[in-house]
């Protein structure tokens, strides 16, 4: 897959690990920063990753901050993005099967490396079910349009 990856200072170290881990599996990774542990602002990276996914340059996006929460809030401002901050494999699998999330936000301060890998694996490997869920996704898309 073509993946866009981004993190703030809190997520920098985990993002670096995930980039190597994903590339070793054959994914094409576009690392949009941050490129050092210096303090920075998560919305900048959320926007960069979300825009690559929304434009179709990347198939999926992966964001890392302290909790994943700020990244998910910011990424969801970009039309076409369905981002979620997740820390269980159960919710991550359902977020793909039912919600068709295209951006996963991880919290480096609450998720250790093995769990981050498991969540990412579930995010990338689980297919969207479609069917009755598409009606609901369409309703979410409608919320992006001014009434
Ligand atoms: C940075 O300290 C922290 O607020 C940020 O990484 C993230 O957790 C925000 O949601």
CSV table of C-alpha atoms and ligand atoms in Angstrom, one decimal:
chain,number,residue,atom,x,y,z
A,1,UNK,CA,0.0,0.0,0.0
A,2,UNK,CA,1.0,3.7,-0.4
A,3,UNK,CA,0.9,5.1,3.1
A,4,UNK,CA,1.3,8.6,4.4
A,5,UNK,CA,2.8,8.9,7.9
A,6,UNK,CA,3.0,11.8,10.2
A,7,UNK,CA,3.7,12.6,13.9
A,8,UNK,CA,4.3,15.5,16.3
A,9,UNK,CA,7.2,15.5,18.8
A,10,UNK,CA,5.3,13.1,21.1
A,11,UNK,CA,4.8,10.6,18.3
A,12,UNK,CA,8.2,11.1,16.6
A,13,UNK,CA,9.9,8.0,18.0
A,14,UNK,CA,7.0,5.6,17.4
A,15,UNK,CA,6.5,7.1,13.9
A,16,UNK,CA,10.2,6.3,13.1
A,17,UNK,CA,9.8,2.8,14.3
A,18,UNK,CA,6.6,2.3,12.2
A,19,UNK,CA,8.2,3.7,9.1
A,20,UNK,CA,11.0,1.1,9.2
A,21,UNK,CA,8.5,-1.6,10.1
A,22,UNK,CA,6.1,-0.8,7.3
A,23,UNK,CA,8.9,-0.4,4.7
A,24,UNK,CA,10.3,-3.8,5.7
A,25,UNK,CA,6.9,-5.3,4.8
A,26,UNK,CA,7.0,-3.7,1.3
A,27,UNK,CA,4.7,-0.7,1.8
A,28,UNK,CA,5.6,2.6,0.1
A,29,UNK,CA,5.8,5.1,2.9
A,30,UNK,CA,5.6,8.9,2.5
A,31,UNK,CA,7.0,10.3,5.7
A,32,UNK,CA,5.6,13.8,6.1
A,33,UNK,CA,7.4,14.6,9.4
A,34,UNK,CA,8.1,15.6,12.0
A,35,UNK,CA,11.7,14.7,11.5
A,36,UNK,CA,13.0,15.4,15.0
A,37,UNK,CA,11.9,15.3,18.6
A,38,UNK,CA,11.7,19.1,18.8
A,39,UNK,CA,8.3,20.5,20.0
A,40,UNK,CA,5.9,21.0,17.1
A,41,UNK,CA,2.1,21.3,16.4
A,42,UNK,CA,0.1,18.1,15.6
A,43,UNK,CA,-2.5,19.8,13.3
A,44,UNK,CA,0.3,20.5,10.7
A,45,UNK,CA,1.1,16.8,10.3
A,46,UNK,CA,-2.6,15.7,10.5
A,47,UNK,CA,-3.4,18.1,7.7
A,48,UNK,CA,-0.5,17.0,5.5
A,49,UNK,CA,-1.3,13.3,5.9
A,50,UNK,CA,-5.1,13.7,5.5
A,51,UNK,CA,-4.6,15.8,2.3
A,52,UNK,CA,-2.5,13.0,0.8
A,53,UNK,CA,-5.2,10.5,1.6
A,54,UNK,CA,-8.0,12.7,0.4
A,55,UNK,CA,-6.3,13.4,-2.9
A,56,UNK,CA,-5.7,9.7,-3.5
A,57,UNK,CA,-1.9,10.1,-3.4
A,58,UNK,CA,-1.9,7.7,-0.4
A,59,UNK,CA,-4.2,4.8,0.2
A,60,UNK,CA,-4.2,5.2,4.0
A,61,UNK,CA,-2.8,7.5,6.6
A,62,UNK,CA,-1.1,6.9,9.9
A,63,UNK,CA,-0.7,9.6,12.5
A,64,UNK,CA,1.0,9.5,15.9
A,65,UNK,CA,0.9,12.1,18.7
A,66,UNK,CA,0.7,11.7,22.5
A,67,UNK,CA,-2.8,10.3,22.6
A,68,UNK,CA,-3.9,10.2,18.9
A,69,UNK,CA,-6.9,12.4,19.9
A,70,UNK,CA,-5.6,15.7,18.5
A,71,UNK,CA,-4.4,14.1,15.3
A,72,UNK,CA,-7.9,12.5,14.7
A,73,UNK,CA,-9.7,15.7,15.5
A,74,UNK,CA,-7.6,17.7,13.0
A,75,UNK,CA,-7.5,15.0,10.3
A,76,UNK,CA,-11.3,14.7,10.4
A,77,UNK,CA,-11.6,18.4,9.3
A,78,UNK,CA,-10.4,17.4,5.8
A,79,UNK,CA,-13.3,16.3,3.5
A,80,UNK,CA,-13.2,12.6,2.7
A,81,UNK,CA,-11.2,11.7,5.8
A,82,UNK,CA,-12.6,9.2,8.4
A,83,UNK,CA,-9.9,9.2,11.2
A,84,UNK,CA,-10.1,7.5,14.6
A,85,UNK,CA,-7.8,7.4,17.6
A,86,UNK,CA,-7.8,3.8,18.6
A,87,UNK,CA,-6.0,1.6,21.2
A,88,UNK,CA,-7.7,-1.8,20.9
A,89,UNK,CA,-7.5,-4.2,18.1
A,90,UNK,CA,-11.3,-4.9,18.5
A,91,UNK,CA,-12.2,-1.3,17.9
A,92,UNK,CA,-9.6,-1.0,15.1
A,93,UNK,CA,-11.0,-4.0,13.3
A,94,UNK,CA,-14.6,-2.7,13.6
A,95,UNK,CA,-13.5,0.8,12.5
A,96,UNK,CA,-12.3,-0.7,9.2
A,97,UNK,CA,-15.2,-3.2,8.8
A,98,UNK,CA,-18.0,-0.7,9.7
A,99,UNK,CA,-16.6,2.8,9.5
A,100,UNK,CA,-14.2,2.4,6.6
A,101,UNK,CA,-11.6,4.6,8.4
A,102,UNK,CA,-8.8,5.8,6.1
A,103,UNK,CA,-6.6,7.3,8.8
A,104,UNK,CA,-5.5,5.7,12.0
A,105,UNK,CA,-4.3,7.9,14.9
A,106,UNK,CA,-2.1,6.3,17.6
A,107,UNK,CA,-1.1,7.6,21.0
A,108,UNK,CA,2.6,7.0,21.6
A,109,UNK,CA,2.1,7.9,25.3
A,110,UNK,CA,-0.4,5.1,25.8
A,111,UNK,CA,0.3,2.4,23.2
A,112,UNK,CA,3.6,0.4,23.4
A,113,UNK,CA,5.3,-0.8,20.2
A,114,UNK,CA,3.9,-4.3,20.0
A,115,UNK,CA,0.3,-2.9,20.4
A,116,UNK,CA,1.0,-0.1,17.9
A,117,UNK,CA,2.1,-2.8,15.4
A,118,UNK,CA,-1.0,-4.9,16.0
A,119,UNK,CA,-3.3,-1.9,15.6
A,120,UNK,CA,-1.5,-0.9,12.4
A,121,UNK,CA,-1.7,-4.4,11.1
A,122,UNK,CA,-5.4,-4.6,11.7
A,123,UNK,CA,-5.9,-1.2,10.2
A,124,UNK,CA,-4.1,-2.2,7.0
A,125,UNK,CA,-5.4,-5.8,6.7
A,126,UNK,CA,-9.1,-5.5,7.5
A,127,UNK,CA,-11.5,-4.9,4.6
A,128,UNK,CA,-14.5,-2.6,4.7
A,129,UNK,CA,-17.8,-4.6,4.7
A,130,UNK,CA,-19.9,-2.2,2.7
A,131,UNK,CA,-23.6,-3.3,2.6
A,132,UNK,CA,-25.7,-1.6,5.3
A,133,UNK,CA,-22.7,0.4,6.4
A,134,UNK,CA,-22.4,2.3,3.2
A,135,UNK,CA,-25.7,4.1,3.9
A,136,UNK,CA,-24.2,5.4,7.1
A,137,UNK,CA,-20.9,6.4,5.5
A,138,UNK,CA,-22.9,8.3,2.9
A,139,UNK,CA,-24.7,10.2,5.7
A,140,UNK,CA,-21.3,11.1,7.2
A,141,UNK,CA,-20.2,12.4,3.7
A,142,UNK,CA,-23.4,14.5,3.6
A,143,UNK,CA,-22.4,16.2,6.8
A,144,UNK,CA,-19.3,17.6,4.9
A,145,UNK,CA,-21.6,19.5,2.5
A,146,UNK,CA,-23.0,22.9,3.5
A,147,UNK,CA,-26.8,22.7,3.8
B,1,LIG,C1,1.6,17.2,22.8
B,1,LIG,O1,2.1,17.4,24.1
B,1,LIG,C2,0.3,16.5,22.9
B,1,LIG,O2,-0.7,17.4,23.3
B,1,LIG,C3,-0.1,15.9,21.6
B,1,LIG,O3,0.9,15.0,21.2
B,1,LIG,C4,-1.4,15.1,21.4
B,1,LIG,O4,-1.5,14.1,22.4
B,1,LIG,C5,-2.6,15.9,21.3
B,1,LIG,O5,-3.7,15.3,21.1
